[in-house]
């Protein structure tokens, strides 16, 4: 799978070793792929969208959720299920989303959790929640670990990876904020058919077990993150 660049960098182009399967299949050879932007202003989603629409890059690939963007891009995917969740300190008294009333939460700017908390459209989430948005998603983890905020909200896989890499123990609330699919986004006016080719490659990798093998290197119970047919059910 493509990797996420250090947010301090402007952008990173290319594939990690796990993404070479797509290249060998002749799907994206020679293409530029932006995986993470660390620029201010438009934010990651807006900046990446401008790049792909202008043709500067060929697609956006890296924890890019399809929810609410289905008609904005051409998509390959969903290839993986993403659970957007809230997490707290292991000893926190917060057990549900409703317990966040009067609390502080850190989110990544332009991400889905920020949208969910700031829109006030989810009746499960109290209105009296102070939201801190950070451009660098690693900052929100540090804020929780240091006790500067009461909770964070992000991709469940990202939180699990952070805990593993840093020997930190957070507790993920049982009720997810959102369950959505991750996809690879191409410009709406891109007529080369790369999205169709990539969908075929992803289907092959799912069938032969390659996707589960790759995810299993990083996550326990990898198969549950590949149950894309359950999204929205």
Short mmCIF file of C-alpha atoms in Angstrom, two decimals:
data_model
loop_
_atom_site.label_atom_id
_atom_site.label_comp_id
_atom_site.label_asym_id
_atom_site.label_seq_id
_atom_site.Cartn_x
_atom_site.Cartn_y
_atom_site.Cartn_z
CA UNK A 1 0.00 0.00 0.00
CA UNK A 2 1.17 3.55 -0.55
CA UNK A 3 2.70 5.11 2.49
CA UNK A 4 2.08 8.47 4.11
CA UNK A 5 4.87 10.98 3.95
CA UNK A 6 6.26 12.99 6.83
CA UNK A 7 3.82 15.92 7.11
CA UNK A 8 6.79 18.29 7.36
CA UNK A 9 7.48 17.62 3.70
CA UNK A 10 5.55 19.37 0.96
CA UNK A 11 4.62 16.08 -0.69
CA UNK A 12 5.93 12.62 -1.45
CA UNK A 13 5.62 10.84 -4.77
CA UNK A 14 5.78 7.12 -5.44
CA UNK A 15 4.96 3.75 -3.95
CA UNK A 16 6.19 1.81 -0.97
CA UNK A 17 7.39 -1.74 -1.48
CA UNK A 18 3.90 -3.06 -0.77
CA UNK A 19 2.54 -1.02 -3.68
CA UNK A 20 4.77 -2.60 -6.30
CA UNK A 21 2.14 -5.18 -7.12
CA UNK A 22 0.06 -2.48 -8.81
CA UNK A 23 3.09 -1.33 -10.81
CA UNK A 24 3.96 -4.86 -11.96
CA UNK A 25 0.42 -5.27 -13.22
CA UNK A 26 1.04 -2.30 -15.49
CA UNK A 27 -1.67 -0.21 -13.90
CA UNK A 28 0.14 2.85 -12.59
CA UNK A 29 3.63 2.60 -14.02
CA UNK A 30 5.09 6.07 -14.48
CA UNK A 31 2.28 7.83 -12.65
CA UNK A 32 2.73 10.44 -9.94
CA UNK A 33 0.75 9.83 -6.78
CA UNK A 34 0.42 12.26 -3.91
CA UNK A 35 -0.02 10.54 -0.58
CA UNK A 36 0.06 13.30 1.97
CA UNK A 37 0.39 17.05 1.83
CA UNK A 38 1.72 19.13 4.68
CA UNK A 39 0.92 22.58 3.35
CA UNK A 40 -1.26 25.11 5.08
CA UNK A 41 -4.03 27.06 3.42
CA UNK A 42 -6.13 24.61 1.46
CA UNK A 43 -5.26 21.73 3.76
CA UNK A 44 -4.43 18.25 2.59
CA UNK A 45 -7.74 17.38 0.91
CA UNK A 46 -8.09 20.71 -0.87
CA UNK A 47 -4.47 20.88 -1.96
CA UNK A 48 -4.44 17.30 -3.21
CA UNK A 49 -7.69 17.90 -5.06
CA UNK A 50 -6.23 20.91 -6.83
CA UNK A 51 -3.17 18.90 -7.85
CA UNK A 52 -5.12 15.99 -9.29
CA UNK A 53 -7.60 18.23 -11.13
CA UNK A 54 -4.76 20.20 -12.72
CA UNK A 55 -3.00 17.04 -13.88
CA UNK A 56 0.08 17.71 -11.76
CA UNK A 57 -0.47 14.30 -10.18
CA UNK A 58 -2.43 11.30 -11.42
CA UNK A 59 -4.27 10.26 -8.28
CA UNK A 60 -4.63 10.68 -4.54
CA UNK A 61 -3.91 7.54 -2.50
CA UNK A 62 -3.49 7.44 1.25
CA UNK A 63 -6.32 7.10 3.81
CA UNK A 64 -8.56 9.12 1.48
CA UNK A 65 -12.17 8.43 2.42
CA UNK A 66 -14.85 8.29 -0.28
CA UNK A 67 -17.71 9.44 1.97
CA UNK A 68 -19.16 12.71 0.70
CA UNK A 69 -16.71 12.77 -2.23
CA UNK A 70 -18.31 10.08 -4.40
CA UNK A 71 -19.24 12.51 -7.16
CA UNK A 72 -16.15 14.71 -6.89
CA UNK A 73 -13.64 12.20 -8.32
CA UNK A 74 -13.36 9.02 -10.34
CA UNK A 75 -12.67 6.25 -7.84
CA UNK A 76 -10.82 2.99 -7.61
CA UNK A 77 -12.27 1.33 -4.56
CA UNK A 78 -13.31 1.12 -1.89
CA UNK A 79 -10.41 -1.22 -1.24
CA UNK A 80 -10.52 -0.99 2.55
CA UNK A 81 -12.92 -0.16 5.38
CA UNK A 82 -12.08 2.84 7.52
CA UNK A 83 -13.52 3.30 10.97
CA UNK A 84 -13.30 6.90 12.15
CA UNK A 85 -13.24 6.67 15.94
CA UNK A 86 -12.65 8.64 19.11
CA UNK A 87 -9.94 7.56 21.55
CA UNK A 88 -9.16 8.59 25.11
CA UNK A 89 -6.55 7.88 27.74
CA UNK A 90 -6.77 4.32 29.02
CA UNK A 91 -7.85 5.55 32.48
CA UNK A 92 -10.34 8.14 31.25
CA UNK A 93 -13.90 8.18 32.57
CA UNK A 94 -15.16 8.88 29.03
CA UNK A 95 -16.97 5.79 27.77
CA UNK A 96 -19.32 7.08 25.08
CA UNK A 97 -19.53 9.92 22.58
CA UNK A 98 -22.09 11.54 24.88
CA UNK A 99 -19.49 11.71 27.64
CA UNK A 100 -17.51 14.22 25.55
CA UNK A 101 -19.77 17.05 26.74
CA UNK A 102 -17.60 19.82 28.16
CA UNK A 103 -14.43 18.02 27.05
CA UNK A 104 -11.69 18.85 24.55
CA UNK A 105 -10.86 16.80 21.46
CA UNK A 106 -8.06 17.08 18.89
CA UNK A 107 -8.60 16.26 15.21
CA UNK A 108 -6.66 16.66 11.98
CA UNK A 109 -7.69 19.69 9.95
CA UNK A 110 -9.77 18.98 6.81
CA UNK A 111 -10.36 15.39 7.95
CA UNK A 112 -13.70 13.66 8.41
CA UNK A 113 -13.65 13.82 12.25
CA UNK A 114 -13.20 17.60 12.09
CA UNK A 115 -16.15 17.82 9.71
CA UNK A 116 -18.30 15.64 11.96
CA UNK A 117 -17.55 17.56 15.16
CA UNK A 118 -17.80 21.06 13.67
CA UNK A 119 -20.98 20.45 11.67
CA UNK A 120 -23.03 19.60 14.75
CA UNK A 121 -25.11 17.25 12.60
CA UNK A 122 -24.53 14.06 14.59
CA UNK A 123 -27.07 13.86 17.44
CA UNK A 124 -24.78 11.48 19.36
CA UNK A 125 -22.17 14.20 19.82
CA UNK A 126 -22.79 16.95 22.41
CA UNK A 127 -22.65 20.53 21.19
CA UNK A 128 -20.41 21.57 24.09
CA UNK A 129 -17.19 20.00 22.82
CA UNK A 130 -14.07 22.12 22.29
CA UNK A 131 -12.39 21.04 19.04
CA UNK A 132 -8.69 21.62 18.37
CA UNK A 133 -7.62 21.13 14.74
CA UNK A 134 -3.99 20.37 13.85
CA UNK A 135 -2.38 20.15 10.42
CA UNK A 136 0.05 17.44 11.55
CA UNK A 137 -1.96 14.43 12.67
CA UNK A 138 0.87 13.20 14.90
CA UNK A 139 0.38 16.30 17.04
CA UNK A 140 -3.08 15.20 18.13
CA UNK A 141 -1.70 11.92 19.46
CA UNK A 142 0.96 13.79 21.43
CA UNK A 143 -1.70 16.16 22.81
CA UNK A 144 -3.66 13.22 24.19
CA UNK A 145 -0.59 11.42 25.51
CA UNK A 146 0.49 14.58 27.36
CA UNK A 147 -2.98 15.28 28.74
CA UNK A 148 -3.53 18.51 26.79
CA UNK A 149 -6.86 17.22 25.44
CA UNK A 150 -9.39 14.69 26.69
CA UNK A 151 -9.78 12.80 23.42
CA UNK A 152 -8.75 12.52 19.79
CA UNK A 153 -10.63 11.38 16.69
CA UNK A 154 -9.02 9.77 13.66
CA UNK A 155 -8.78 6.60 11.55
CA UNK A 156 -8.83 3.61 13.89
CA UNK A 157 -5.92 2.05 11.98
CA UNK A 158 -3.82 5.19 12.45
CA UNK A 159 -4.49 5.24 16.20
CA UNK A 160 -3.63 1.55 16.53
CA UNK A 161 -0.40 2.04 14.59
CA UNK A 162 0.58 5.01 16.76
CA UNK A 163 0.01 3.02 19.93
CA UNK A 164 2.09 0.15 18.57
CA UNK A 165 4.95 2.36 17.39
CA UNK A 166 5.13 4.46 20.55
CA UNK A 167 4.15 1.95 23.27
CA UNK A 168 1.25 4.19 24.29
CA UNK A 169 -2.07 2.90 25.56
CA UNK A 170 -5.21 4.72 24.48
CA UNK A 171 -8.74 3.35 24.70
CA UNK A 172 -10.89 3.50 21.56
CA UNK A 173 -14.57 4.16 22.20
CA UNK A 174 -16.77 1.30 21.04
CA UNK A 175 -19.15 3.46 19.00
CA UNK A 176 -17.47 4.67 15.77
CA UNK A 177 -17.97 8.18 14.44
CA UNK A 178 -18.16 6.95 10.87
CA UNK A 179 -17.59 3.78 8.89
CA UNK A 180 -16.55 4.54 5.34
CA UNK A 181 -14.51 3.19 2.46
CA UNK A 182 -11.02 4.24 1.44
CA UNK A 183 -10.36 4.74 -2.26
CA UNK A 184 -7.92 6.06 -4.82
CA UNK A 185 -9.15 9.30 -6.36
CA UNK A 186 -8.65 10.37 -9.99
CA UNK A 187 -9.80 13.62 -11.56
CA UNK A 188 -13.39 13.60 -12.76
CA UNK A 189 -12.24 14.49 -16.28
CA UNK A 190 -9.52 11.80 -16.38
CA UNK A 191 -10.47 9.62 -19.36
CA UNK A 192 -7.45 7.27 -19.38
CA UNK A 193 -9.31 4.50 -17.57
CA UNK A 194 -6.72 4.13 -14.82
CA UNK A 195 -9.46 3.90 -12.20
CA UNK A 196 -10.97 0.91 -14.03
CA UNK A 197 -7.60 -0.80 -14.38
CA UNK A 198 -6.76 -0.23 -10.73
CA UNK A 199 -10.12 -1.58 -9.62
CA UNK A 200 -9.34 -4.76 -11.53
CA UNK A 201 -5.93 -5.06 -9.87
CA UNK A 202 -7.41 -4.49 -6.41
CA UNK A 203 -10.05 -7.16 -7.07
CA UNK A 204 -7.32 -9.60 -8.06
CA UNK A 205 -5.28 -8.77 -4.96
CA UNK A 206 -8.36 -9.28 -2.77
CA UNK A 207 -9.13 -12.64 -4.38
CA UNK A 208 -5.61 -14.04 -4.14
CA UNK A 209 -5.14 -12.83 -0.56
CA UNK A 210 -2.48 -10.22 -1.28
CA UNK A 211 -4.43 -7.36 0.34
CA UNK A 212 -4.98 -9.32 3.53
CA UNK A 213 -1.33 -10.36 3.58
CA UNK A 214 -0.18 -6.74 3.30
CA UNK A 215 -2.59 -5.45 5.95
CA UNK A 216 -1.64 -8.30 8.24
CA UNK A 217 1.86 -6.87 8.47
CA UNK A 218 0.48 -3.83 10.27
CA UNK A 219 -2.89 -4.74 11.78
CA UNK A 220 -4.41 -7.57 13.76
CA UNK A 221 -7.61 -9.04 12.35
CA UNK A 222 -6.78 -7.65 8.92
CA UNK A 223 -9.71 -9.34 7.21
CA UNK A 224 -12.24 -7.11 9.00
CA UNK A 225 -10.78 -4.06 7.29
CA UNK A 226 -11.42 -5.63 3.88
CA UNK A 227 -15.16 -6.16 4.40
CA UNK A 228 -16.04 -3.33 2.02
CA UNK A 229 -19.40 -4.91 1.12
CA UNK A 230 -20.61 -4.16 4.66
CA UNK A 231 -20.19 -0.37 4.33
CA UNK A 232 -23.52 1.36 4.79
CA UNK A 233 -25.31 -1.78 5.98
#
